Tab-separated table of C-alpha atoms in Angstrom:
chain	number	residue	atom	x	y	z
A	14	LYS	CA	72.848	99.436	101.436
A	15	ALA	CA	74.059	101.622	98.475
A	16	GLY	CA	78.042	101.364	98.553
A	17	VAL	CA	80.059	103.604	97.583
A	18	THR	CA	79.467	104.753	93.744
A	19	GLN	CA	82.413	106.612	92.330
A	20	THR	CA	81.540	109.129	88.659
A	21	PRO	CA	82.736	109.377	86.224
A	22	ARG	CA	83.692	105.809	85.795
A	23	TYR	CA	86.381	107.103	83.573
A	24	LEU	CA	88.164	110.365	82.097
A	25	ILE	CA	90.380	110.978	78.956
A	26	LYS	CA	92.059	114.713	79.811
A	27	THR	CA	94.986	115.709	78.651
A	28	ARG	CA	97.404	117.800	80.037
A	29	GLY	CA	96.799	121.445	81.064
A	30	GLN	CA	93.627	121.178	81.746
A	31	GLN	CA	91.922	119.884	85.782
A	32	VAL	CA	89.003	117.488	86.557
A	33	THR	CA	86.588	116.346	89.309
A	34	LEU	CA	86.273	113.031	90.734
A	35	SER	CA	83.253	112.899	92.582
A	36	CYS	CA	82.455	110.242	95.669
A	37	SER	CA	79.556	109.079	97.295
A	38	PRO	CA	79.576	107.446	100.016
A	39	ILE	CA	77.786	104.963	102.371
A	40	SER	CA	74.611	106.556	103.351
A	41	GLY	CA	75.570	106.937	107.568
A	42	HIS	CA	79.391	107.211	106.903
A	43	ARG	CA	81.163	110.433	107.575
A	44	SER	CA	85.175	109.855	106.877
A	45	VAL	CA	85.728	109.485	103.002
A	46	SER	CA	89.585	109.202	102.007
A	47	TRP	CA	91.177	109.801	98.480
A	48	TYR	CA	92.925	107.261	97.292
A	49	GLN	CA	95.518	106.653	93.823
A	50	GLN	CA	96.820	103.184	92.619
A	51	THR	CA	99.430	103.200	89.152
A	52	PRO	CA	101.423	100.255	89.018
A	53	GLY	CA	104.532	101.412	89.652
A	54	GLN	CA	102.969	102.947	93.335
A	55	GLY	CA	100.720	101.174	94.172
A	56	LEU	CA	97.717	102.048	96.597
A	57	GLN	CA	98.881	105.804	97.340
A	58	PHE	CA	96.421	108.118	100.425
A	59	LEU	CA	95.938	111.815	98.932
A	60	PHE	CA	93.372	113.170	101.651
A	61	GLU	CA	90.373	111.631	104.255
A	62	TYR	CA	87.995	114.152	105.003
A	63	PHE	CA	86.059	114.113	107.965
A	64	SER	CA	82.059	116.831	108.490
A	65	GLU	CA	83.411	118.402	105.969
A	66	THR	CA	86.884	118.746	107.241
A	67	GLN	CA	89.907	117.521	106.114
A	68	ARG	CA	92.054	115.504	108.234
A	69	ASN	CA	94.730	113.739	107.144
A	70	LYS	CA	97.144	114.814	103.491
A	71	GLY	CA	98.821	112.549	101.688
A	72	ASN	CA	102.714	113.520	99.860
A	73	PHE	CA	101.286	115.268	97.195
A	74	PRO	CA	101.100	118.393	95.119
A	75	GLY	CA	99.223	121.070	95.697
A	76	ARG	CA	97.653	120.463	91.994
A	77	PHE	CA	94.999	117.875	94.031
A	78	SER	CA	92.687	119.179	96.441
A	79	GLY	CA	89.324	117.952	98.213
A	80	ARG	CA	86.744	119.246	99.785
A	81	GLN	CA	83.292	117.675	101.339
A	82	PHE	CA	79.438	118.218	101.792
A	83	SER	CA	77.906	118.454	104.640
A	84	ASN	CA	75.671	115.477	103.855
A	85	SER	CA	79.745	113.507	103.399
A	86	ARG	CA	79.658	113.329	99.755
A	87	SER	CA	83.265	114.535	98.505
A	88	GLU	CA	84.717	115.602	95.320
A	89	MET	CA	88.565	115.406	94.716
A	90	ASN	CA	90.009	117.914	92.531
A	91	VAL	CA	93.819	118.150	89.561
A	92	SER	CA	94.412	121.416	88.656
A	93	THR	CA	97.618	121.656	85.959
A	94	LEU	CA	97.035	117.858	84.596
A	95	GLU	CA	99.434	116.051	83.522
A	96	LEU	CA	100.943	112.592	82.009
A	97	GLY	CA	101.870	110.784	86.219
A	98	ASP	CA	98.088	111.568	87.412
A	99	SER	CA	96.318	109.197	84.928
A	100	ALA	CA	95.786	106.176	86.849
A	101	LEU	CA	92.681	104.976	89.289
A	102	TYR	CA	91.145	107.362	91.876
A	103	LEU	CA	89.770	105.473	94.203
A	104	CYS	CA	87.657	106.522	97.590
A	105	ALA	CA	86.395	105.197	100.137
A	106	SER	CA	84.307	105.539	102.850
A	107	SER	CA	84.045	104.292	106.569
A	108	PHE	CA	81.266	105.289	109.682
A	109	THR	CA	83.642	107.353	111.754
A	110	ALA	CA	87.926	107.913	112.131
A	111	GLY	CA	89.545	106.510	115.941
A	112	GLY	CA	88.240	103.326	117.019
A	113	PRO	CA	88.795	99.986	115.214
A	114	PHE	CA	86.837	97.598	112.468
A	115	THR	CA	84.272	101.537	113.184
A	116	ASP	CA	87.538	102.615	110.638
A	117	THR	CA	87.212	100.253	107.946
A	118	GLN	CA	86.855	101.419	105.041
A	119	TYR	CA	84.804	100.917	102.147
A	120	PHE	CA	85.570	101.624	98.789
A	121	GLY	CA	84.288	102.629	95.426
A	122	PRO	CA	85.116	101.350	91.978
A	123	GLY	CA	87.080	104.107	91.417
A	124	THR	CA	87.059	106.588	88.481
A	125	ARG	CA	90.149	105.079	85.509
A	126	LEU	CA	91.618	109.130	84.634
A	127	THR	CA	93.963	108.405	81.351
A	128	VAL	CA	95.556	111.944	80.690
A	129	LEU	CA	96.879	112.177	77.211
B	25	ASP	CA	110.083	104.266	102.294
B	26	GLN	CA	107.715	101.323	102.600
B	27	GLN	CA	106.031	100.502	105.329
B	28	VAL	CA	103.957	98.334	104.737
B	29	LYS	CA	105.566	95.564	102.413
B	30	GLN	CA	104.231	92.113	100.358
B	31	ASN	CA	107.193	90.975	99.359
B	32	SER	CA	106.144	87.944	96.674
B	33	PRO	CA	104.617	89.914	94.421
B	34	SER	CA	102.280	86.737	93.084
B	35	LEU	CA	101.330	82.795	94.887
B	36	SER	CA	99.536	80.503	93.316
B	37	VAL	CA	98.166	77.247	94.889
B	38	GLN	CA	95.816	74.508	93.680
B	39	GLU	CA	92.048	74.357	94.226
B	40	GLY	CA	91.114	72.935	98.001
B	41	ARG	CA	94.595	74.113	99.560
B	42	ILE	CA	95.783	76.491	101.909
B	43	SER	CA	96.740	80.490	100.030
B	44	ILE	CA	99.056	81.992	103.203
B	45	LEU	CA	99.365	85.293	101.948
B	46	ASN	CA	101.761	87.132	104.658
B	47	CYS	CA	103.116	90.991	105.107
B	48	ASP	CA	105.619	92.821	106.920
B	49	TYR	CA	104.891	96.197	108.727
B	50	THR	CA	107.756	98.607	109.881
B	51	ASN	CA	105.612	100.858	111.751
B	52	SER	CA	104.962	100.448	115.559
B	53	MET	CA	102.479	102.769	115.850
B	54	PHE	CA	99.796	100.972	113.201
B	55	ASP	CA	97.793	99.244	115.351
B	56	TYR	CA	94.436	97.870	113.362
B	57	PHE	CA	95.372	96.262	109.690
B	58	LEU	CA	93.293	95.118	107.248
B	59	TRP	CA	93.183	92.522	104.030
B	60	TYR	CA	91.100	93.331	100.761
B	61	LYS	CA	90.748	91.594	97.194
B	62	LYS	CA	90.751	92.973	94.226
B	63	TYR	CA	89.563	92.649	90.742
B	64	PRO	CA	91.193	94.693	88.040
B	65	ALA	CA	89.464	97.558	87.399
B	66	GLU	CA	87.655	97.415	90.692
B	67	GLY	CA	87.860	99.340	94.572
B	68	PRO	CA	89.747	97.128	96.854
B	69	THR	CA	86.915	95.004	98.831
B	70	PHE	CA	87.384	94.365	102.597
B	71	LEU	CA	87.679	90.592	102.916
B	72	ILE	CA	89.005	90.313	106.664
B	73	SER	CA	90.801	93.205	109.901
B	74	ILE	CA	92.301	92.787	113.229
B	75	SER	CA	92.765	95.327	115.808
B	76	SER	CA	96.796	94.652	116.861
B	77	ILE	CA	94.052	93.832	120.809
B	78	LYS	CA	93.693	90.226	118.563
B	79	ASP	CA	97.217	87.815	116.920
B	80	LYS	CA	94.402	86.121	115.583
B	81	ASN	CA	90.607	87.013	113.748
B	82	GLU	CA	89.394	84.109	111.610
B	83	ASP	CA	85.544	84.748	109.035
B	84	GLY	CA	84.474	81.477	107.558
B	85	ARG	CA	87.618	80.189	105.533
B	86	PHE	CA	89.564	83.684	105.857
B	87	THR	CA	91.855	83.899	109.095
B	88	VAL	CA	93.904	86.764	109.960
B	89	PHE	CA	96.902	85.726	111.934
B	90	LEU	CA	98.374	88.724	114.070
B	91	ASN	CA	102.370	88.734	115.164
B	92	LYS	CA	103.016	92.253	116.779
B	93	SER	CA	107.006	90.851	118.093
B	94	ALA	CA	107.795	90.145	114.171
B	95	LYS	CA	105.610	92.931	113.268
B	96	HIS	CA	103.676	90.204	110.324
B	97	LEU	CA	100.600	89.340	109.286
B	98	SER	CA	99.096	86.393	108.024
B	99	LEU	CA	96.189	85.811	105.527
B	100	HIS	CA	95.098	82.694	105.162
B	101	ILE	CA	92.855	80.459	103.024
B	102	VAL	CA	91.015	77.630	103.590
B	103	PRO	CA	90.560	75.892	101.114
B	104	SER	CA	91.327	78.065	98.223
B	105	GLN	CA	88.482	78.922	95.669
B	106	PRO	CA	89.347	79.365	91.992
B	107	GLY	CA	87.111	82.102	92.907
B	108	ASP	CA	90.117	84.285	95.214
B	109	SER	CA	91.455	84.530	91.769
B	110	ALA	CA	92.038	88.126	92.852
B	111	VAL	CA	94.882	90.900	93.754
B	112	TYR	CA	95.437	90.669	97.599
B	113	PHE	CA	96.348	93.753	99.428
B	114	CYS	CA	97.418	94.024	102.852
B	115	ALA	CA	96.704	97.730	104.807
B	116	ALA	CA	97.305	99.706	108.516
B	117	SER	CA	96.540	101.524	110.233
B	118	GLU	CA	97.025	104.646	113.929
B	119	SER	CA	93.733	103.886	114.446
B	120	LEU	CA	93.844	103.638	118.079
B	121	HIS	CA	96.909	106.320	118.718
B	122	GLY	CA	95.236	109.172	118.335
B	123	SER	CA	93.376	110.700	115.689
B	124	SER	CA	96.253	113.019	114.099
B	125	ASN	CA	96.431	109.564	111.449
B	126	THR	CA	93.603	107.902	111.345
B	127	GLY	CA	91.615	108.366	108.211
B	128	LYS	CA	94.837	106.932	105.920
B	129	LEU	CA	94.762	103.409	105.625
B	130	ILE	CA	98.993	102.635	103.998
B	131	PHE	CA	98.848	99.583	101.701
B	132	GLY	CA	100.709	96.671	100.587
B	133	GLN	CA	102.150	96.482	97.294
B	134	GLY	CA	99.953	93.212	96.269
B	135	THR	CA	100.303	90.359	96.153
B	136	THR	CA	98.266	88.154	92.954
B	137	LEU	CA	96.702	84.717	94.551
B	138	GLN	CA	95.698	82.232	91.306
B	139	VAL	CA	93.351	79.531	92.675
B	140	LYS	CA	94.025	76.023	89.955
B	141	PRO	CA	91.404	74.314	89.468
């Protein structure tokens, strides 16, 4: 069974630009969560999508948005990039939400975003 | 406010010995706990989890212990191997208490484990 895939793996952008990251969950998984990892803040939850609906959101500005498609693939968008947005962006998928063990999240390799 | 804390940023153990990684949490609503292992430039890899209805879960060399009264969990690796050298994150979620926070893992800051040959 293929794991979670994320594209692109590396991305370099300049301040003010926008970026779209893609995540394909494990087949059969309907929940996709996004996390940002930075050296100073660790792993922080961005948002979670389940059946094309955003079910939960972390404490990030509105420049960070996402969506999920009917095939459970998800995209994350960051507009008006800032230097502080440089990070490893991870997505994780799980089978469903609302119960133990089915909630175990499996992570993709991440997209390393560098903002210059 | 750090809801999940790993107070030891690093740990070094000898190959073959036991590694004990600790994690404390403050939110009593957390009912599902996970440990992940992470190598640089890769996503976290799921290791083991435990539900709050249990106090121990074992999977091969990995055992997680949960002490709900102390809001403390620990990961034991026995015996430790050099390939275990990585950053270990504990994470918590509110899986069982309604759906408002499902899909959201709260991570600790991580502990870097070094296993020396």
